[in-house]
PDB file of C-alpha atoms in Angstrom:
ATOM      1  CA  GLY A   1     -42.461 -18.977 -78.871  1.00 53.00           C
ATOM      2  CA  PRO A   2     -39.628 -19.674 -76.357  1.00 50.00           C
ATOM      3  CA  SER A   3     -39.204 -23.168 -75.093  1.00 46.00           C
ATOM      4  CA  PRO A   4     -40.567 -23.716 -71.557  1.00 48.00           C
ATOM      5  CA  SER A   5     -37.830 -23.872 -68.883  1.00 47.00           C
ATOM      6  CA  PHE A   6     -37.440 -27.071 -67.034  1.00 44.00           C
ATOM      7  CA  THR A   7     -35.197 -28.659 -64.410  1.00 46.00           C
ATOM      8  CA  PRO A   8     -33.687 -32.001 -65.179  1.00 48.00           C
ATOM      9  CA  MET A   9     -35.066 -34.753 -63.018  1.00 44.00           C
ATOM     10  CA  HIS A  10     -31.671 -35.660 -61.572  1.00 47.00           C
ATOM     11  CA  LEU A  11     -31.362 -32.108 -60.094  1.00 44.00           C
ATOM     12  CA  ILE A  12     -34.708 -32.183 -58.219  1.00 45.00           C
ATOM     13  CA  PRO A  13     -34.030 -33.023 -54.524  1.00 48.00           C
ATOM     14  CA  ASN A  14     -35.568 -36.145 -53.212  1.00 51.00           C
ATOM     15  CA  THR A  15     -38.140 -34.793 -50.782  1.00 47.00           C
ATOM     16  CA  LEU A  16     -38.287 -37.982 -48.739  1.00 43.00           C
ATOM     17  CA  ALA A  17     -34.499 -38.059 -48.339  1.00 46.00           C
ATOM     18  CA  VAL A  18     -34.407 -34.454 -47.148  1.00 41.00           C
ATOM     19  CA  MET A  19     -37.128 -35.118 -44.586  1.00 47.00           C
ATOM     20  CA  ALA A  20     -35.291 -38.186 -43.292  1.00 43.00           C
ATOM     21  CA  ILE A  21     -32.047 -36.258 -42.819  1.00 43.00           C
ATOM     22  CA  ALA A  22     -33.887 -33.489 -40.960  1.00 44.00           C
ATOM     23  CA  ALA A  23     -35.523 -36.027 -38.665  1.00 44.00           C
ATOM     24  CA  LEU A  24     -32.181 -37.646 -37.864  1.00 41.00           C
ATOM     25  CA  ALA A  25     -30.650 -34.243 -37.115  1.00 45.00           C
ATOM     26  CA  GLY A  26     -33.426 -33.459 -34.673  1.00 48.00           C
ATOM     27  CA  CYS A  27     -32.748 -36.674 -32.758  1.00 47.00           C
ATOM     28  CA  ALA A  28     -28.958 -36.233 -32.554  1.00 49.00           C
ATOM     29  CA  THR A  29     -27.425 -35.706 -29.100  1.00 52.00           C
ATOM     30  CA  PRO A  30     -26.409 -32.008 -28.721  1.00 53.00           C
ATOM     31  CA  THR A  31     -22.745 -31.274 -28.288  1.00 57.00           C
ATOM     32  CA  PRO A  32     -22.107 -30.417 -24.629  1.00 54.00           C
ATOM     33  CA  VAL A  33     -21.196 -26.800 -23.978  1.00 52.00           C
ATOM     34  CA  ALA A  34     -17.834 -26.407 -22.265  1.00 56.00           C
ATOM     35  CA  ARG A  35     -18.220 -24.794 -18.856  1.00 54.00           C
ATOM     36  CA  PRO A  36     -15.511 -22.424 -17.635  1.00 57.00           C
ATOM     37  CA  VAL A  37     -13.331 -23.889 -14.913  1.00 53.00           C
ATOM     38  CA  VAL A  38     -13.472 -21.692 -11.829  1.00 51.00           C
ATOM     39  CA  GLN A  39     -10.019 -21.514 -10.274  1.00 53.00           C
ATOM     40  CA  GLN A  40      -9.227 -20.305  -6.808  1.00 55.00           C
ATOM     41  CA  ASP A  41      -7.123 -17.156  -6.884  1.00 65.00           C
ATOM     42  CA  ALA A  42      -3.548 -17.836  -5.882  1.00 70.00           C
ATOM     43  CA  PRO A  43      -2.523 -16.134  -2.640  1.00 77.00           C
ATOM     44  CA  THR A  44      -0.870 -12.763  -3.126  1.00 88.00           C
ATOM     45  CA  ARG A  45       1.813 -11.018  -1.099  1.00 86.00           C
ATOM     46  CA  ALA A  46      -0.762  -8.599   0.298  1.00 92.00           C
ATOM     47  CA  ASP A  47      -2.911 -11.367   1.787  1.00 93.00           C
ATOM     48  CA  ALA A  48      -0.745 -11.619   4.908  1.00 92.00           C
ATOM     49  CA  TRP A  49      -1.038  -7.991   5.997  1.00 95.00           C
ATOM     50  CA  MET A  50      -4.669  -7.764   4.897  1.00 94.00           C
ATOM     51  CA  ARG A  51      -5.534 -10.586   7.311  1.00 94.00           C
ATOM     52  CA  ILE A  52      -3.977  -8.626  10.165  1.00 93.00           C
ATOM     53  CA  ALA A  53      -5.011  -5.022   9.459  1.00 95.00           C
ATOM     54  CA  ASP A  54      -8.324  -3.924  10.936  1.00 94.00           C
ATOM     55  CA  ALA A  55     -10.954  -2.316   8.728  1.00 94.00           C
ATOM     56  CA  ALA A  56     -10.058   1.253   9.751  1.00 94.00           C
ATOM     57  CA  ASP A  57      -6.354   0.844   8.950  1.00 95.00           C
ATOM     58  CA  PHE A  58      -7.075  -0.967   5.702  1.00 96.00           C
ATOM     59  CA  ASP A  59      -9.207   2.020   4.700  1.00 96.00           C
ATOM     60  CA  ARG A  60      -6.447   4.467   5.669  1.00 96.00           C
ATOM     61  CA  ILE A  61      -3.974   2.714   3.373  1.00 97.00           C
ATOM     62  CA  ARG A  62      -6.572   2.484   0.604  1.00 96.00           C
ATOM     63  CA  ARG A  63      -7.054   6.277   0.784  1.00 97.00           C
ATOM     64  CA  LEU A  64      -3.332   7.086   0.773  1.00 97.00           C
ATOM     65  CA  ASP A  65      -3.483   8.982  -2.538  1.00 97.00           C
ATOM     66  CA  ARG A  66      -6.219  11.232  -1.194  1.00 97.00           C
ATOM     67  CA  ALA A  67      -4.207  11.891   1.965  1.00 97.00           C
ATOM     68  CA  TRP A  68      -1.228  13.016  -0.117  1.00 98.00           C
ATOM     69  CA  SER A  69      -3.398  15.279  -2.271  1.00 98.00           C
ATOM     70  CA  GLU A  70      -5.290  16.966   0.562  1.00 97.00           C
ATOM     71  CA  ALA A  71      -2.300  17.263   2.904  1.00 97.00           C
ATOM     72  CA  LEU A  72      -0.061  18.889   0.281  1.00 98.00           C
ATOM     73  CA  ALA A  73      -2.860  21.246  -0.767  1.00 97.00           C
ATOM     74  CA  ASP A  74      -3.359  22.318   2.869  1.00 96.00           C
ATOM     75  CA  ALA A  75       0.360  22.906   3.389  1.00 97.00           C
ATOM     76  CA  ARG A  76       0.775  24.955   0.221  1.00 97.00           C
ATOM     77  CA  ALA A  77      -2.354  27.012   0.884  1.00 96.00           C
ATOM     78  CA  SER A  78      -1.097  27.825   4.377  1.00 94.00           C
ATOM     79  CA  GLY A  79       1.956  29.597   2.967  1.00 95.00           C
ATOM     80  CA  SER A  80       4.432  26.703   3.156  1.00 96.00           C
ATOM     81  CA  ARG A  81       4.838  26.102  -0.569  1.00 97.00           C
ATOM     82  CA  SER A  82       8.585  26.795  -0.494  1.00 97.00           C
ATOM     83  CA  GLU A  83       9.095  24.539   2.556  1.00 97.00           C
ATOM     84  CA  VAL A  84       7.281  21.698   0.795  1.00 97.00           C
ATOM     85  CA  ALA A  85       9.416  22.143  -2.316  1.00 97.00           C
ATOM     86  CA  ALA A  86      12.624  22.221  -0.231  1.00 97.00           C
ATOM     87  CA  GLU A  87      11.923  18.689   1.025  1.00 97.00           C
ATOM     88  CA  GLY A  88      12.361  17.347  -2.500  1.00 97.00           C
ATOM     89  CA  ASP A  89      11.488  13.689  -3.056  1.00 97.00           C
ATOM     90  CA  LEU A  90      10.453  13.236   0.572  1.00 98.00           C
ATOM     91  CA  LEU A  91       7.137  14.963  -0.177  1.00 98.00           C
ATOM     92  CA  LYS A  92       6.615  13.824  -3.766  1.00 98.00           C
ATOM     93  CA  PRO A  93       3.813  11.223  -3.820  1.00 97.00           C
ATOM     94  CA  LEU A  94       5.270   9.275  -6.774  1.00 96.00           C
ATOM     95  CA  ALA A  95       8.903   9.220  -5.639  1.00 97.00           C
ATOM     96  CA  ALA A  96       8.977   5.543  -4.582  1.00 97.00           C
ATOM     97  CA  LEU A  97      11.776   3.425  -6.090  1.00 97.00           C
ATOM     98  CA  ALA A  98      12.283  -0.306  -6.479  1.00 96.00           C
ATOM     99  CA  ARG A  99      13.682  -2.505  -3.671  1.00 96.00           C
ATOM    100  CA  PRO A 100      12.054  -0.799  -0.659  1.00 97.00           C
ATOM    101  CA  GLN A 101      13.567  -3.116   1.986  1.00 96.00           C
ATOM    102  CA  PRO A 102      15.764  -1.099   4.383  1.00 95.00           C
ATOM    103  CA  THR A 103      19.054  -2.485   5.670  1.00 93.00           C
ATOM    104  CA  PRO A 104      18.910  -3.485   9.349  1.00 94.00           C
ATOM    105  CA  GLY A 105      20.687  -0.999  11.587  1.00 94.00           C
ATOM    106  CA  SER A 106      20.422   2.393  13.262  1.00 95.00           C
ATOM    107  CA  TYR A 107      18.826   5.335  11.467  1.00 95.00           C
ATOM    108  CA  GLU A 108      18.451   9.040  11.974  1.00 94.00           C
ATOM    109  CA  CYS A 109      14.766   9.830  11.610  1.00 92.00           C
ATOM    110  CA  ARG A 110      12.725  12.992  11.450  1.00 92.00           C
ATOM    111  CA  MET A 111       9.062  13.708  10.867  1.00 92.00           C
ATOM    112  CA  VAL A 112       7.204  16.193   8.689  1.00 96.00           C
ATOM    113  CA  ARG A 113       3.504  16.664   9.419  1.00 95.00           C
ATOM    114  CA  LEU A 114       1.165  17.800   6.647  1.00 97.00           C
ATOM    115  CA  GLY A 115      -2.442  18.982   6.465  1.00 96.00           C
ATOM    116  CA  ARG A 116      -4.966  19.381   9.206  1.00 91.00           C
ATOM    117  CA  THR A 117      -8.287  17.737   9.962  1.00 87.00           C
ATOM    118  CA  GLY A 118      -9.777  20.702  11.822  1.00 81.00           C
ATOM    119  CA  THR A 119      -9.247  24.394  12.353  1.00 75.00           C
ATOM    120  CA  ARG A 120      -6.506  23.917  14.945  1.00 77.00           C
ATOM    121  CA  GLY A 121      -2.886  23.016  14.305  1.00 79.00           C
ATOM    122  CA  ARG A 122      -0.414  23.903  11.599  1.00 91.00           C
ATOM    123  CA  ALA A 123      -0.703  22.553   8.055  1.00 95.00           C
ATOM    124  CA  PHE A 124       3.079  22.137   7.765  1.00 97.00           C
ATOM    125  CA  GLU A 125       5.361  21.272  10.650  1.00 95.00           C
ATOM    126  CA  ARG A 126       8.885  19.855  10.972  1.00 95.00           C
ATOM    127  CA  PHE A 127      10.126  18.069  14.088  1.00 91.00           C
ATOM    128  CA  LYS A 128      13.589  17.557  15.547  1.00 91.00           C
ATOM    129  CA  PRO A 129      15.487  14.430  14.412  1.00 91.00           C
ATOM    130  CA  PHE A 130      15.511  11.329  16.571  1.00 90.00           C
ATOM    131  CA  PHE A 131      16.906   7.816  16.318  1.00 91.00           C
ATOM    132  CA  CYS A 132      15.116   4.692  15.197  1.00 91.00           C
ATOM    133  CA  TYR A 133      16.212   1.151  14.527  1.00 93.00           C
ATOM    134  CA  VAL A 134      15.460  -1.402  11.824  1.00 95.00           C
ATOM    135  CA  GLU A 135      15.948  -5.014  12.817  1.00 93.00           C
ATOM    136  CA  VAL A 136      15.024  -8.507  11.664  1.00 93.00           C
ATOM    137  CA  ASP A 137      12.204 -10.254  13.521  1.00 87.00           C
ATOM    138  CA  GLY A 138      11.784 -13.761  12.121  1.00 87.00           C
ATOM    139  CA  GLU A 139      10.980 -13.335   8.428  1.00 86.00           C
ATOM    140  CA  LEU A 140       9.959  -9.685   8.807  1.00 91.00           C
ATOM    141  CA  LEU A 141      11.674  -6.357   9.338  1.00 93.00           C
ATOM    142  CA  THR A 142      10.624  -4.085  12.190  1.00 92.00           C
ATOM    143  CA  ILE A 143      11.014  -0.346  12.780  1.00 91.00           C
ATOM    144  CA  VAL A 144      11.296   1.011  16.336  1.00 88.00           C
ATOM    145  CA  LYS A 145      11.590   4.678  17.340  1.00 80.00           C
ATOM    146  CA  GLN A 146      14.144   4.655  20.156  1.00 75.00           C
ATOM    147  CA  THR A 147      13.697   8.085  21.739  1.00 68.00           C
ATOM    148  CA  GLY A 148      10.932  10.553  22.517  1.00 65.00           C
ATOM    149  CA  SER A 149       7.649  10.565  24.410  1.00 64.00           C
ATOM    150  CA  GLN A 150       5.783   8.972  21.481  1.00 69.00           C
ATOM    151  CA  ARG A 151       7.578   5.998  19.936  1.00 79.00           C
ATOM    152  CA  PRO A 152       5.986   4.137  17.020  1.00 81.00           C
ATOM    153  CA  ALA A 153       7.077   0.570  16.415  1.00 88.00           C
ATOM    154  CA  GLY A 154       5.834  -2.076  14.022  1.00 92.00           C
ATOM    155  CA  ARG A 155       6.477  -4.729  11.412  1.00 94.00           C
ATOM    156  CA  LEU A 156       6.955  -4.357   7.668  1.00 96.00           C
ATOM    157  CA  TRP A 157       4.959  -6.618   5.345  1.00 95.00           C
ATOM    158  CA  GLU A 158       5.364  -7.288   1.638  1.00 95.00           C
ATOM    159  CA  ASP A 159       2.657  -5.872  -0.629  1.00 96.00           C
ATOM    160  CA  ASP A 160       1.395  -6.563  -4.154  1.00 94.00           C
ATOM    161  CA  ARG A 161       2.961  -3.257  -5.167  1.00 95.00           C
ATOM    162  CA  PRO A 162       6.664  -4.159  -5.326  1.00 94.00           C
ATOM    163  CA  ASN A 163       7.916  -0.633  -4.569  1.00 96.00           C
ATOM    164  CA  ARG A 164       6.457  -0.445  -1.062  1.00 97.00           C
ATOM    165  CA  LEU A 165       6.159  -2.315   2.219  1.00 97.00           C
ATOM    166  CA  ILE A 166       3.155  -2.089   4.542  1.00 97.00           C
ATOM    167  CA  PHE A 167       3.773  -0.881   8.085  1.00 96.00           C
ATOM    168  CA  LEU A 168       1.472  -2.115  10.864  1.00 96.00           C
ATOM    169  CA  GLY A 169       2.434  -1.063  14.362  1.00 93.00           C
ATOM    170  CA  SER A 170       1.474   0.768  17.507  1.00 89.00           C
ATOM    171  CA  LEU A 171       2.556   3.709  19.638  1.00 81.00           C
ATOM    172  CA  ALA A 172       4.461   3.486  22.916  1.00 77.00           C
ATOM    173  CA  LEU A 173       3.912   6.453  25.233  1.00 75.00           C
ATOM    174  CA  GLY A 174       5.874   8.020  28.068  1.00 70.00           C
ATOM    175  CA  ASP A 175       8.133   5.652  29.959  1.00 71.00           C
ATOM    176  CA  GLU A 176       6.549   2.446  28.650  1.00 71.00           C
ATOM    177  CA  GLU A 177       9.356  -0.022  28.074  1.00 70.00           C
ATOM    178  CA  ALA A 178       7.833  -1.631  25.013  1.00 71.00           C
ATOM    179  CA  PRO A 179       5.012  -0.802  22.571  1.00 73.00           C
ATOM    180  CA  LYS A 180       1.896  -2.886  22.514  1.00 78.00           C
ATOM    181  CA  ALA A 181       1.475  -5.382  19.681  1.00 86.00           C
ATOM    182  CA  TYR A 182      -0.619  -4.227  16.742  1.00 89.00           C
ATOM    183  CA  GLY A 183      -4.282  -4.826  17.549  1.00 87.00           C
ATOM    184  CA  ASP A 184      -3.878  -5.041  21.337  1.00 88.00           C
ATOM    185  CA  ASP A 185      -5.185  -1.479  21.697  1.00 86.00           C
ATOM    186  CA  PRO A 186      -6.881  -0.147  18.526  1.00 86.00           C
ATOM    187  CA  ARG A 187      -6.444   3.411  19.811  1.00 86.00           C
ATOM    188  CA  ARG A 188      -2.663   2.942  19.525  1.00 86.00           C
ATOM    189  CA  ASN A 189      -2.673   1.243  16.111  1.00 91.00           C
ATOM    190  CA  MET A 190      -0.626   2.777  13.287  1.00 92.00           C
ATOM    191  CA  ALA A 191      -0.674   1.853   9.587  1.00 96.00           C
ATOM    192  CA  GLY A 192       1.207   3.167   6.590  1.00 96.00           C
ATOM    193  CA  VAL A 193       3.709   2.395   3.846  1.00 97.00           C
ATOM    194  CA  LEU A 194       7.506   2.350   3.724  1.00 97.00           C
ATOM    195  CA  GLU A 195       9.192   3.394   0.473  1.00 98.00           C
ATOM    196  CA  ARG A 196      12.744   3.930  -0.719  1.00 98.00           C
ATOM    197  CA  ILE A 197      13.137   7.389  -2.257  1.00 98.00           C
ATOM    198  CA  GLY A 198      16.871   7.519  -2.959  1.00 97.00           C
ATOM    199  CA  PRO A 199      20.237   5.904  -2.212  1.00 95.00           C
ATOM    200  CA  PHE A 200      20.219   5.200   1.544  1.00 94.00           C
ATOM    201  CA  ARG A 201      17.015   7.204   2.004  1.00 97.00           C
ATOM    202  CA  TRP A 202      13.580   5.907   2.972  1.00 97.00           C
ATOM    203  CA  ARG A 203      10.276   7.342   4.124  1.00 97.00           C
ATOM    204  CA  LEU A 204       7.519   5.947   6.308  1.00 96.00           C
ATOM    205  CA  VAL A 205       4.185   7.514   5.362  1.00 97.00           C
ATOM    206  CA  ILE A 206       1.267   7.370   7.819  1.00 95.00           C
ATOM    207  CA  PRO A 207      -2.016   8.503   6.183  1.00 96.00           C
ATOM    208  CA  TRP A 208      -4.863   9.867   8.304  1.00 95.00           C
ATOM    209  CA  PRO A 209      -3.082   9.403  11.657  1.00 91.00           C
ATOM    210  CA  ARG A 210      -5.032   9.610  14.885  1.00 83.00           C
ATOM    211  CA  GLY A 211      -4.434  13.294  15.471  1.00 80.00           C
ATOM    212  CA  THR A 212      -4.880  16.662  13.803  1.00 83.00           C
ATOM    213  CA  SER A 213      -2.874  16.024  10.615  1.00 93.00           C
ATOM    214  CA  LYS A 214      -3.724  14.265   7.359  1.00 96.00           C
ATOM    215  CA  LEU A 215      -0.280  12.814   6.673  1.00 96.00           C
ATOM    216  CA  ASP A 216       2.800  12.110   8.799  1.00 94.00           C
ATOM    217  CA  VAL A 217       5.993  11.482   6.828  1.00 96.00           C
ATOM    218  CA  PHE A 218       9.081  10.048   8.548  1.00 94.00           C
ATOM    219  CA  GLU A 219      12.435  10.310   6.779  1.00 95.00           C
ATOM    220  CA  LEU A 220      14.963   7.552   7.525  1.00 95.00           C
ATOM    221  CA  THR A 221      18.682   7.813   6.710  1.00 96.00           C
ATOM    222  CA  PRO A 222      21.309   5.372   8.062  1.00 95.00           C
ATOM    223  CA  VAL A 223      23.559   6.559  10.864  1.00 92.00           C
ATOM    224  CA  ALA A 224      27.150   6.888   9.645  1.00 84.00           C
ATOM    225  CA  ASP A 225      28.699   5.035  12.595  1.00 77.00           C
ATOM    226  CA  GLN A 226      26.624   1.906  12.946  1.00 73.00           C
ATOM    227  CA  PRO A 227      26.846   0.117  16.320  1.00 65.00           C
ATOM    228  CA  LYS A 228      28.949  -3.019  16.139  1.00 66.00           C
ATOM    229  CA  PRO A 229      27.034  -6.286  16.655  1.00 58.00           C
ATOM    230  CA  ALA A 230      27.528  -7.832  20.072  1.00 53.00           C
TER     231      ALA A 230
END
C-alpha cells in the first residue's frame, strides 16, 4: 500500500518555544495611541462684526438669501416684473463682484423697496434719489445718508465672504443732528451687506428691515463733482 505520510522532525514547531513567545507578547507594553491635537480656531474676519451684532441682526443677515427670494417673488407677483428686470444687476441676488470697498467721497443714492410683511404697502417701490457720504473712521469705512427725514448711518466691517462688507448702523430721524451708535437703541438698529455690482456702482442691502418690506436695496454711485478736501 502507499507509504504513510509524515512530517520531518525539524519542521514540527517547538510547542514550548511558541508558548514562551506568546507569553512575552502578552506582557509587552502596548504602543500608545496618538491623540488628535485640538487646536483653537484662528480668528476670522467675521469675528469682529459678530461680536457687535445683536442676535436679531445676526439672524437677519443669516437669512439674507430668503429675503431676496421672498421679496422678489412678492414684487413680481404684484405686477412689477418689468420694473424688477429694468433695475438690472441692482436686484440680482448673485451680482456681487470682488473688491467691495467703496471709495471715500460723496454718492448719489436711491432706494428700492421690495416685498411686504403684511397686507398693507406696495411690494415694489422706488424712492427719489438723495445724497450720502462714505468716509474713513479709524480703520473702518462709514456710510451716512445726508438728507431726508430718515437717515441711516453705520460702519462697514470685513466679512469671511470676500465679496461683501457687513453694515451695522442706526437710523437718525427728523432734525436729529447725529444718528445714535449701533446698539444704543435696538429699535433704531440696521444691519445688512454692502456689495459692488459694477464699475463705480455699489448696493447696500438691508434684509428684513423694521417696517413693512422684506428687503430695502440702496444703490450708490459716486457724484461726478466730488467736493474738494478742506
